[in-house]
XYZ file of C-alpha atoms in Angstrom:
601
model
C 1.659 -1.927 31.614
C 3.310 -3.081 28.492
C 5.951 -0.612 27.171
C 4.936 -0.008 23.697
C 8.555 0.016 22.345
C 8.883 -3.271 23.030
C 5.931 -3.650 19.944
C 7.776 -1.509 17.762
C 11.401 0.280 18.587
C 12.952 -3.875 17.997
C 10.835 -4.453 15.161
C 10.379 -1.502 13.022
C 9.064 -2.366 10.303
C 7.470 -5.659 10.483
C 4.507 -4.866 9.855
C 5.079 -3.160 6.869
C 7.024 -6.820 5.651
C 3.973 -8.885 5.833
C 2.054 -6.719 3.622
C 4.084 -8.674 1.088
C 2.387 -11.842 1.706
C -1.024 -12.012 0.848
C -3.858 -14.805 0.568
C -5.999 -14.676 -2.341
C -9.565 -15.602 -2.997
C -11.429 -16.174 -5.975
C -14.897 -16.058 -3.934
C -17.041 -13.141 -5.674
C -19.544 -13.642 -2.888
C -21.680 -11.942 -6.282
C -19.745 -8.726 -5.994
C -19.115 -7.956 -9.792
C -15.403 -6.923 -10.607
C -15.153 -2.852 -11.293
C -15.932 -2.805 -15.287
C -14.491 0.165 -15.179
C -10.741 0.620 -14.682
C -11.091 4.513 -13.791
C -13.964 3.505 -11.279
C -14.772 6.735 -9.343
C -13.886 6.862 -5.462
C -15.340 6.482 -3.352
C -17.859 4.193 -4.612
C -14.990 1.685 -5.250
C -14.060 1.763 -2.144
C -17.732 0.501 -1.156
C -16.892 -2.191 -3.637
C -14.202 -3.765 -2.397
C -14.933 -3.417 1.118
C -18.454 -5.241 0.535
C -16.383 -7.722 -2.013
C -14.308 -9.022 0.940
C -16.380 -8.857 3.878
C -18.557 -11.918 3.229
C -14.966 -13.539 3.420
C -14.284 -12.417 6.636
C -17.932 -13.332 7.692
C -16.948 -17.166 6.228
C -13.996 -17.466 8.186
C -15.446 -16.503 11.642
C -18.486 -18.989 11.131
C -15.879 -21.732 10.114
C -13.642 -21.111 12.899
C -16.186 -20.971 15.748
C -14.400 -19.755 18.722
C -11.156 -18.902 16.829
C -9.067 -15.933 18.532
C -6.549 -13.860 17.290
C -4.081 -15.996 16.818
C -5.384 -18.307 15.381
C -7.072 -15.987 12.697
C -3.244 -13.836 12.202
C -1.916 -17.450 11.384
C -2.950 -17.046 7.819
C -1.179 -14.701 5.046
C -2.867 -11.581 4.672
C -4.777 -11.941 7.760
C -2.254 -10.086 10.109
C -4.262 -7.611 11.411
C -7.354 -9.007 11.645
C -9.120 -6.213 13.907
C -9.076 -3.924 10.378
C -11.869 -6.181 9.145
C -13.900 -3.852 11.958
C -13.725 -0.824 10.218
C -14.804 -1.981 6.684
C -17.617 -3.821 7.902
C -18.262 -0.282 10.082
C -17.977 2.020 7.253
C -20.346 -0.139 4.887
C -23.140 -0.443 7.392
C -22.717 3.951 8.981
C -21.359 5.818 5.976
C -24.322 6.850 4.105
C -23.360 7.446 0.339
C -25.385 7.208 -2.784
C -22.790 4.200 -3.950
C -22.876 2.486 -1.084
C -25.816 -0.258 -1.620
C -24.865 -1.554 2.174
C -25.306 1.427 3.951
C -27.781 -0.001 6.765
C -26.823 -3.807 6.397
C -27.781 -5.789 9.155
C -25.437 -8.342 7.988
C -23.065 -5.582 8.074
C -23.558 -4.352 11.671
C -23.759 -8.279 12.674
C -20.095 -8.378 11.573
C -19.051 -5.475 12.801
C -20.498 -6.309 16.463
C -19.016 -9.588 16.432
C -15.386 -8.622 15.563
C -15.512 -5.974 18.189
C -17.182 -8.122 20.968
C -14.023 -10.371 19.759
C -11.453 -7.806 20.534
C -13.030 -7.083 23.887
C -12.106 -11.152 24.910
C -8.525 -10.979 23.747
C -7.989 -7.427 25.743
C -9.500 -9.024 28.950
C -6.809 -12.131 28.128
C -4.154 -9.998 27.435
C -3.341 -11.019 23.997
C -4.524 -8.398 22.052
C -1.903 -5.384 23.239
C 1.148 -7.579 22.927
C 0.728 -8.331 19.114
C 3.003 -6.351 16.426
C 1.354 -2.780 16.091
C -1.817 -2.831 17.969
C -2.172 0.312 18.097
C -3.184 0.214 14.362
C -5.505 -2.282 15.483
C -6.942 -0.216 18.060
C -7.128 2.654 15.729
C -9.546 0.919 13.549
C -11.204 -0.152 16.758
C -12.059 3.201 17.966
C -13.238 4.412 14.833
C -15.726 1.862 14.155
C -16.830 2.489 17.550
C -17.794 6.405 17.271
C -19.920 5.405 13.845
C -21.844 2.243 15.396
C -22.084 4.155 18.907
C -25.975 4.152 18.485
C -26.121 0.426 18.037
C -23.763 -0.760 20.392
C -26.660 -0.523 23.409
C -25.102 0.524 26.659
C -23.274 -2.958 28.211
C -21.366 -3.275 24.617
C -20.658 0.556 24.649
C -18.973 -0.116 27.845
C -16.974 -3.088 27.341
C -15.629 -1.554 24.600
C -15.176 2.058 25.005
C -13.293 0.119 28.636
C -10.675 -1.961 26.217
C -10.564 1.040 23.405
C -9.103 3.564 26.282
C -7.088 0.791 27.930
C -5.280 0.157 24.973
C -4.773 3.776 23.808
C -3.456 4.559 27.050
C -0.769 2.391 26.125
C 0.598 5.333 24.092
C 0.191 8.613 25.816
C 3.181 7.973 27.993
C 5.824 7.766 25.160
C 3.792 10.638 23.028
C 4.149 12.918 25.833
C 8.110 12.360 26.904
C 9.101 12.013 22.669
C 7.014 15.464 22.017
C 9.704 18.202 22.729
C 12.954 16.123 21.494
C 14.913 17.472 19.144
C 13.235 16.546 15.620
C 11.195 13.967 14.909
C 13.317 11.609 12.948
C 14.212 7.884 14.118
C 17.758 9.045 15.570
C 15.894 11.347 18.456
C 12.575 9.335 18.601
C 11.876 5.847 20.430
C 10.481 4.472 17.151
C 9.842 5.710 13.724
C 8.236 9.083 12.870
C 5.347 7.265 10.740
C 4.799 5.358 14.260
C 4.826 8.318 15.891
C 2.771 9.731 13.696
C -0.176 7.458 14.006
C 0.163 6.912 17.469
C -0.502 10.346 17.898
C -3.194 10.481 15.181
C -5.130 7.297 17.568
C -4.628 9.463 20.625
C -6.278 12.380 18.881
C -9.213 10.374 17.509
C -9.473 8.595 21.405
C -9.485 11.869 22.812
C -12.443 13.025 20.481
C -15.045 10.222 20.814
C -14.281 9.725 24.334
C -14.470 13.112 25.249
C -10.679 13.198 26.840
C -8.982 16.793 26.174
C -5.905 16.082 26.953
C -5.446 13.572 24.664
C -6.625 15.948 22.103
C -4.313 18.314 22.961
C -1.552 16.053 23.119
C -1.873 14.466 19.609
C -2.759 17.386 18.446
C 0.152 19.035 19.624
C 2.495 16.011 18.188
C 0.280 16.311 14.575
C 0.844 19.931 14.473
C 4.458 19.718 14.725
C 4.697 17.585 11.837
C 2.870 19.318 10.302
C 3.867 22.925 10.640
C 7.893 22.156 11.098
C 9.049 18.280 10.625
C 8.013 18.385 7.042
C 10.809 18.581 4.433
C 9.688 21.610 2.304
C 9.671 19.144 -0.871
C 6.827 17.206 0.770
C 7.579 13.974 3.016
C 8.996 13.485 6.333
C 12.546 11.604 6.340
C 12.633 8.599 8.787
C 16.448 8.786 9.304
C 17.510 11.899 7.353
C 15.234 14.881 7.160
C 16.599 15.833 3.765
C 16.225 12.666 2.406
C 12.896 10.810 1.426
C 11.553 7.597 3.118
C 8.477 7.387 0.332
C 7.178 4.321 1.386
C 6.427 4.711 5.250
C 5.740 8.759 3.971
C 2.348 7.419 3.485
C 1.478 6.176 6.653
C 3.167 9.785 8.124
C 0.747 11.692 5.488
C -1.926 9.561 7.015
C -1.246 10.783 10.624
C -1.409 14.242 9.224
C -4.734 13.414 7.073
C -6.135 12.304 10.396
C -5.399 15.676 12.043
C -6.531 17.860 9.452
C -10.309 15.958 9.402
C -10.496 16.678 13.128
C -8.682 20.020 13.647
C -8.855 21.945 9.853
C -5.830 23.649 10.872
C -4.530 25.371 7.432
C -0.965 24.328 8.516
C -2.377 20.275 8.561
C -3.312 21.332 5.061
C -0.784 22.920 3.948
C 1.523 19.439 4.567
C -1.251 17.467 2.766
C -0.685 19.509 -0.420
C 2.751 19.158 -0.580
C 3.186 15.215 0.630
C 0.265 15.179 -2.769
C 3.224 17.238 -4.793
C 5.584 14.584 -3.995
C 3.899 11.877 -3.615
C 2.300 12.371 -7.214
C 5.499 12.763 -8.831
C 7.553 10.165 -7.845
C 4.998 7.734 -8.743
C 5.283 5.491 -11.720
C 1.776 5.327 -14.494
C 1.793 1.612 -12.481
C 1.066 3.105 -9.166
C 4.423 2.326 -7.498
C 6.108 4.304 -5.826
C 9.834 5.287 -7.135
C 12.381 2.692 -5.267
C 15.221 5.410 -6.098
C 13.430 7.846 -3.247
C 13.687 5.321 -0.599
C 16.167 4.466 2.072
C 14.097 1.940 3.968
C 12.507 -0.563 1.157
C 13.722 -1.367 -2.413
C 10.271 -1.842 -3.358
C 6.898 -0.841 -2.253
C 3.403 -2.106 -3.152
C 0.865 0.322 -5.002
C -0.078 1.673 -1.137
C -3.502 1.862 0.321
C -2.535 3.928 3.037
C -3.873 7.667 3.817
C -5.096 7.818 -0.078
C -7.892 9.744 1.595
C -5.511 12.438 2.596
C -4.789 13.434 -1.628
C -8.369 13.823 -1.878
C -8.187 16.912 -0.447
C -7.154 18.150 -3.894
C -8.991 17.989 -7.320
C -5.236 15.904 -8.988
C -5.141 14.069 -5.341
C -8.254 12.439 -6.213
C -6.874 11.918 -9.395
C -4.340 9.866 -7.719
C -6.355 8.566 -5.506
C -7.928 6.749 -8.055
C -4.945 5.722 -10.017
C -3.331 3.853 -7.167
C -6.691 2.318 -5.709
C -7.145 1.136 -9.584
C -3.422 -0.279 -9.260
C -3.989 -2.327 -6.060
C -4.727 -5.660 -6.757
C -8.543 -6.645 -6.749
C -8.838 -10.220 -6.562
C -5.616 -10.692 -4.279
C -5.891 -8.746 -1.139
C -5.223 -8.447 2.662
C -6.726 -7.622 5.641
C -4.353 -4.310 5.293
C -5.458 -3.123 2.751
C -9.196 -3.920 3.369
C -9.027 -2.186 6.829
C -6.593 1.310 5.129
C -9.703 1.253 2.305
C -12.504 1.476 4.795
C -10.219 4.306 6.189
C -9.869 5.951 2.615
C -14.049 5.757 2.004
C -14.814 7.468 5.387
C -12.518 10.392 5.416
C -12.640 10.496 1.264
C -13.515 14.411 -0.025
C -15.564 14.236 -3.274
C -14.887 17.217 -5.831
C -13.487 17.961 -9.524
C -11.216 15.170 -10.372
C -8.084 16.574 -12.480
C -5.350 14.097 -13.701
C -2.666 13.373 -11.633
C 0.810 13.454 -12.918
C 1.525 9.930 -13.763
C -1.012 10.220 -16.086
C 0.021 13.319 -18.143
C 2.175 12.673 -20.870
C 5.276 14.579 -19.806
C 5.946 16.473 -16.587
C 9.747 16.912 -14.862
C 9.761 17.621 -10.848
C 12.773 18.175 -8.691
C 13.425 18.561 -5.059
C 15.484 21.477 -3.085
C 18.416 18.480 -2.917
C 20.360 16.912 -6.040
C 17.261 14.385 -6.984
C 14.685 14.793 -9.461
C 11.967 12.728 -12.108
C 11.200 13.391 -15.546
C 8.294 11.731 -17.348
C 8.116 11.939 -21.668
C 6.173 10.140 -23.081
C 6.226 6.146 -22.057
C 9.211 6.929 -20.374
C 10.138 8.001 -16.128
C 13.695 8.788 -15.639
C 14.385 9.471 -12.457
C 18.065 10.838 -11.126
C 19.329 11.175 -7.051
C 22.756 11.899 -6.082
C 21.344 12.441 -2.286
C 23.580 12.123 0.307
C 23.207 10.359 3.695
C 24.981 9.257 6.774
C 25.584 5.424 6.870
C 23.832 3.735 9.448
C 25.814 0.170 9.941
C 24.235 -0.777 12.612
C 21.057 -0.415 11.384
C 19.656 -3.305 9.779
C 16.345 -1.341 8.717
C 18.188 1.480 6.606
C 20.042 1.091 3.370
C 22.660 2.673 2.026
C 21.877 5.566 -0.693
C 24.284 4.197 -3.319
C 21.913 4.144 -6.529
C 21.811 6.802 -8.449
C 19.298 6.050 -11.722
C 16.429 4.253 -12.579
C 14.336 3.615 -15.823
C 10.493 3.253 -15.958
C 8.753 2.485 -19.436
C 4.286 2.144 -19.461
C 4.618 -0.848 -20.974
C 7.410 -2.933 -19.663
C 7.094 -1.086 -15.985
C 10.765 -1.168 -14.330
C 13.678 -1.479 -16.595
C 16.783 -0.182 -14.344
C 16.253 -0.328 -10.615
C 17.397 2.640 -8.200
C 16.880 0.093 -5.462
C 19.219 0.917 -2.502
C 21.239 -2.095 -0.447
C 22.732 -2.381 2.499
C 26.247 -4.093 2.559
C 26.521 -4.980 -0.987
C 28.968 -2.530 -3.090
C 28.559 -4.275 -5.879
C 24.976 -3.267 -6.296
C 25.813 -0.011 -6.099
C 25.850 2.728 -9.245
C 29.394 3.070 -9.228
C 32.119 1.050 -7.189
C 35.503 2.222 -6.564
C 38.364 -0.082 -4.772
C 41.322 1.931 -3.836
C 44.356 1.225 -0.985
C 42.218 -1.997 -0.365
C 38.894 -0.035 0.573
C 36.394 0.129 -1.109
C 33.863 3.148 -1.411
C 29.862 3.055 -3.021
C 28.588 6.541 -1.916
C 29.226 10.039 -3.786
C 31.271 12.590 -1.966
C 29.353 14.975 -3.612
C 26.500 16.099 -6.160
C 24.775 18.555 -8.501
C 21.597 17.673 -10.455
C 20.634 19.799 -13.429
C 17.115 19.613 -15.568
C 16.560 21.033 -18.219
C 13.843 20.820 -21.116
C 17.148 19.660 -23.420
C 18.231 17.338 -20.794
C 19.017 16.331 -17.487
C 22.421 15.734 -15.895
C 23.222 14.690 -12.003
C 27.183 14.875 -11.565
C 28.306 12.678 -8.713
C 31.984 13.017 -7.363
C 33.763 9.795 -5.856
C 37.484 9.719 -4.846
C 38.970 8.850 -7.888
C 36.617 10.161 -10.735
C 33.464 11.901 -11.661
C 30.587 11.012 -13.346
C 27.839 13.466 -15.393
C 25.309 10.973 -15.512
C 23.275 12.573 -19.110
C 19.970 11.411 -20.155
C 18.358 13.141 -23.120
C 14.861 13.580 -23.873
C 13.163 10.648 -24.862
C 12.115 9.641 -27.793
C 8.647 7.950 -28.397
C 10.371 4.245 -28.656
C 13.812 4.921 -27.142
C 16.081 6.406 -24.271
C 19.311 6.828 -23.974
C 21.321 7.058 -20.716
C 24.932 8.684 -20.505
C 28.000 8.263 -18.437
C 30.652 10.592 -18.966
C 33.723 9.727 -16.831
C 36.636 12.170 -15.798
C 39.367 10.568 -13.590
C 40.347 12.187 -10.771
C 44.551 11.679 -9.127
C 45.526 8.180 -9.065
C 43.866 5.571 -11.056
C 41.885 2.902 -8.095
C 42.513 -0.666 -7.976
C 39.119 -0.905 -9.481
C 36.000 0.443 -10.454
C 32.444 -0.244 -11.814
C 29.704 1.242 -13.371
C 26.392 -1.095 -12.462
C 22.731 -1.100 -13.653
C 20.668 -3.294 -11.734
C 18.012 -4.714 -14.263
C 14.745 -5.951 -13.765
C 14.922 -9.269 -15.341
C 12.167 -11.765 -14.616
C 12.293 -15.372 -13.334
C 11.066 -17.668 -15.455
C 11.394 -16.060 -18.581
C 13.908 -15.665 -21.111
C 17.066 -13.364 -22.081
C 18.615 -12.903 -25.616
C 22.182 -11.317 -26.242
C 23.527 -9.645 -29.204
C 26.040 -12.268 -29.633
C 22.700 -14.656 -30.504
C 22.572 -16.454 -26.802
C 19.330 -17.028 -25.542
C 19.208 -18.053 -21.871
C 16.585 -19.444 -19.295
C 16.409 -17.295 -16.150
C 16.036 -20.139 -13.344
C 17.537 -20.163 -10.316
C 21.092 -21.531 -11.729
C 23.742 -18.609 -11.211
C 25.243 -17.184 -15.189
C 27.980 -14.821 -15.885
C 28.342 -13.863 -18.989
C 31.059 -12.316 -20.768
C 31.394 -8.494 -22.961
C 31.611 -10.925 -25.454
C 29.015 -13.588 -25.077
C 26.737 -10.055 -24.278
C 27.783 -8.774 -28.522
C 26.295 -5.549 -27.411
C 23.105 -5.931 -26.467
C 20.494 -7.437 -24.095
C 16.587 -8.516 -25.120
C 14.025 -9.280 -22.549
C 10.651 -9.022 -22.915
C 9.441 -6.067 -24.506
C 12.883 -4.212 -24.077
C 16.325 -4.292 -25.436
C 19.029 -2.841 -23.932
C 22.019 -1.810 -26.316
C 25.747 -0.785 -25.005
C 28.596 0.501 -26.646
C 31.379 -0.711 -24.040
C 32.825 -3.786 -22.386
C 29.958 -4.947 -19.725
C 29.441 -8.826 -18.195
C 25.962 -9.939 -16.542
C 25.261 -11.707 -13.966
C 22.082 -13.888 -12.437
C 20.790 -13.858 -10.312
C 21.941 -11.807 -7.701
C 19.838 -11.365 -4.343
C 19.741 -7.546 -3.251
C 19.709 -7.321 1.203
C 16.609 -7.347 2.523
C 16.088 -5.448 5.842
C 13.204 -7.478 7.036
C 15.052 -10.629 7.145
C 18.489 -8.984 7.596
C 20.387 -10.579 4.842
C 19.503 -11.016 1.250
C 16.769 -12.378 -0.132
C 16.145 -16.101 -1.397
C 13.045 -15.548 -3.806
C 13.755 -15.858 -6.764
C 11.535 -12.998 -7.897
C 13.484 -10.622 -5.910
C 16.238 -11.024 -7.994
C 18.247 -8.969 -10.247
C 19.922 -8.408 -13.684
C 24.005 -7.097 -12.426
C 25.188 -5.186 -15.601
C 29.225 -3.661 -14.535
C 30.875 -1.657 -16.658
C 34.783 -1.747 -15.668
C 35.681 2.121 -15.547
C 39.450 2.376 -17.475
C 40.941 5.284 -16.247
C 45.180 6.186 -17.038
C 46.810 8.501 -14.817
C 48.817 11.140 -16.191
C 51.253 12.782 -14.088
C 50.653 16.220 -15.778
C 47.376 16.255 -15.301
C 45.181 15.866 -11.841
C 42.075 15.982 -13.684
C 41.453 14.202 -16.751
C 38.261 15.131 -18.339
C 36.019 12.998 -20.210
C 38.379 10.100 -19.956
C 35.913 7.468 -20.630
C 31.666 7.714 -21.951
C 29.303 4.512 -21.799
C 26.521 4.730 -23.343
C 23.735 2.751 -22.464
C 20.492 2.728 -24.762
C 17.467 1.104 -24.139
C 14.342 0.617 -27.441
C 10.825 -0.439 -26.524
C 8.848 -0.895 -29.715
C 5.724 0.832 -30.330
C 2.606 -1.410 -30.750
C 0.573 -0.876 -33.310
């Protein structure tokens, strides 16, 4: 029997990587485009999964006999087994905006992908492959809606391979349910793993009439649900005080899943408060805030578990807002198969706005890290603190400490984390030859007048100050106090969100290509200012930029070599005197960094 943390434990998140490359289409198959950007769910789910089928249907009639591998070869075509569950939810989910409910062509699909899955099981080649058990998921699924038109040999065959395979995962489930917590440092894997492993044993246990799985994902589910979460609203991966708000969607799905077969108020419970958090560290774009993660330094707008928000009348509100964000004439077999998911389980009701979309809102959580939103502008502030993991290659190093978001220009100043790179930290400090990246220690205050998050490193402090906004502008303020002896060094640095191909312009009248070909330039070639786009970035002390600089990347171990990966690095030196009568020198040095979008007529 294949030991399922060979599939995921040495790979952790994979999967999640190749949802970065995707293979478009232009095919309408005469599926019009949505002509309506605040299309209402979950008819435009219906949409997209009928828009993309007939694509899938293309493929498996040009590539007669083609397995799995040969299919997963493309981009965007990973897991091909999702394409079961859209094709199953079009032709079983009866809906008033679903024109394909009943689709022969629909079920034809459908029956051929699964008889498809039932020939790589009997070869062996479907379990082995990166994450089946998402595969399998979908699998099962489709299976309890078409159960009526399977006939009985089909029903067997694959009820025989859907069992098989989700037997694969009741042996670690069982021995990982008492441990300590369910965080990656006491599981075999990671809790959003763990999560839907648990969620597919569940689901198993309910179609195929098997109690104890239900009681042993259930069990699992309800312990996430009920004591795992973080009382802010998501489920830490490494550290449970410390968000992992990428792969918190795929744990919120797990949970989602529970709560549509148990309604236990505690399943709930978690949903509205993984909505709360979810909703508010999420930029007007859809994406979610990079500052709040310690796994990724960006995230796609996220198909995953969007079914779970619509629990609530602002969750379908978001719901809509990130479906509407997701690209719809680039897209993946991911995403087609975690939409079909979203349209079954969907709950229709009052849709209120979510709170990307109001016009100002300010959240925090219990720790030092919070968001504010006025206006066009999303200023969000961490000083979180978390154990290093160096050998590791999947978790980065909390070490940012501010980002910028404007509605027009999207990202302006990344909170990205890194992993081995101090220089891409918020503040560097060099001292006795070492050099240190992370805060010793933090306070965050908000307050309608402004927000302040103090962090505390060896040799200074910092009262990072950011004002409210005003309709075209927002300023950012660091207000220094040195602390003992003066360090070797130290920096202040803003990562910025410059794009390839385009075009920067400096105060000091430079205007330079960004390409590939590396430029440093001076405080004084800089003349105060930066211009880019829609945005210009104004400073009132001695910084130098450089481009481009590749942040780590934990998929590929090591940093990345696209150029569109690549970042702005703005350092302010810090200039700090010591002063043998005084320990603590406040206020010893303020940058202020301000950056003007203009308003459009």
């Amino acid at each position: 029997m294949p030991n399922r943390r060979l599939f995921v434990k040495g790979a952790l998140a994979l999967s999640g990587a190749l949802r970065f490359e995707r293979k478009g289409y232009s095919l309408m198959r005469g599926i019009p485009p949505s002509s309506n950007k605040d299309a209402a769910l979950p008819g435009e789910y219906f949409r997209r999964l009928a828009k993309w089928c007939p694509v899938v249907q293309d493929e498996l009639r040009s590539r007669t006999g083609a397995g799995l591998r040969e299919l997963e070869t493309q981009h965007g075509w990973s897991h091909f087994p999702y394409t079961i569950l859209a094709a199953a939810v079009l032709y079983a989910k009866k809906h008033p905006t679903n024109r394909w409910y009943k689709d022969a062509s629909m079920l034809a699909l459908a029956l051929e992908i699964g008889d498809l899955l039932v020939k790589e099981d009997e070869r062996g080649t479907f379990a082995p492959r990166l994450d089946s058990y998402r595969d399998t998921y979908m699998w099962v699924e489709s299976y309890a809606l078409l159960k009526t038109e399977l006939g009985a040999e089909r029903a067997r065959t694959w009820k025989a391979a859907i069992e098989r395979n989700i037997g694969l995962l009741e042996g670690d489930i069982a021995a990982w349910k008492d441990c300590p917590a369910y965080t990656e440092n006491f599981l075999g894997t990671s809790p959003n793993h763990y999560a839907w492993w648990s969620a597919t044993l569940l689901v198993g246990g309910k179609h195929f009439d098997r109690p104890t799985w239900v009681e042993l994902g259930s069990a699992v589910l309800r312990r996430f649900a009920a004591t795992e979460q973080n009382p802010d609203g998501y489920w830490g991966e490494h550290n449970p005080d410390g968000p992992t708000i990428g792969y918190n969607y795929l744990t919120t799905l797990g949970v989602g899943v529970y709560w549509e077969h148990s309604q236990d108020p505690s399943a709930l419970r978690a949903l509205r408060r993984a909505t709360d958090f979810h909703e508010h560290f999420t930029y007007p774009d859809g994406n979610a805030c990079e500052l709040m993660n310690d796994r990724n330094r960006y995230w796609e707008v996220s198909p995953w578990g969007q079914f779970a928000f619509s629990n609530f009348a602002d969750g379908r509100g978001y719901a809509a807002l990130l479906v509407r964000n997701i690209p719809d004439d680039v897209i993946d077999l991911d995403t087609l198969g975690m939409l079909a998911q979203d349209a079954l389980y969907y709950h229709e009701g009052p849709v209120e706005t979510c709170a990307p979309k109001l016009p100002r809102y300010s959240h925090r959580l219990e720790g030092p890290a919070g968001v504010r939103k006025d206006g066009p502008w999303v200023t969000a502030l961490s000083g979180i603190i978390d154990t290093p993991l160096p050998l590791s290659q999947w978790f980065l190093d909390r070490q940012a400490n501010v980002s910028l978001f404007h509605e027009r220009t999207g990202l302006i100043i990344a909170g990205a984390n890194s992993k081995g790179q101090p220089e891409l930290a918020t503040f560097y400090e060099k001292s006795k030859g070492t050099t240190y990246t992370k805060p010793l220690g933090s306070r965050l205050t908000m307050k309608a007048t402004g927000d302040c998050l103090a962090v505390a490193h060896h040799t200074f402090t910092c009262e990072i100050l950011t004002p409210p906004a005003k309709q075209n502008e927002q300023q950012i303020r660091f207000q220094i106090t040195g602390r003992g002896p003066v360090p070797d060094e130290a920096y202040l640095a803003l990562q910025l969100c410059l794009k390839a191909g385009t075009v920067i312009e400096t105060g000091a009248g430079h205007r330079i290509a960004l390409t590939d070909e590396r430029f440093d330039l001076t405080p004084a070639m800089l003349g105060g200012s930066i211009h880019h786009r829609d945005w210009t970035l104004k400073i009132d002390a001695d910084a130098a930029l450089s481009w481009p600089v590749f942040p780590y990347n934990p998929y590929r171990n090591g940093p990345e070599t696209k150029l569109e990966f690549a970042v702005g690095l703005l350092r302010f030196p810090l200039r700090m005197h010591s002063d043998p009568n005084h320990y603590v020198r406040p206020n010893e040095q303020t940058i202020r960094v301000t950056v003007q979008v203009p308003q459009t007529s």
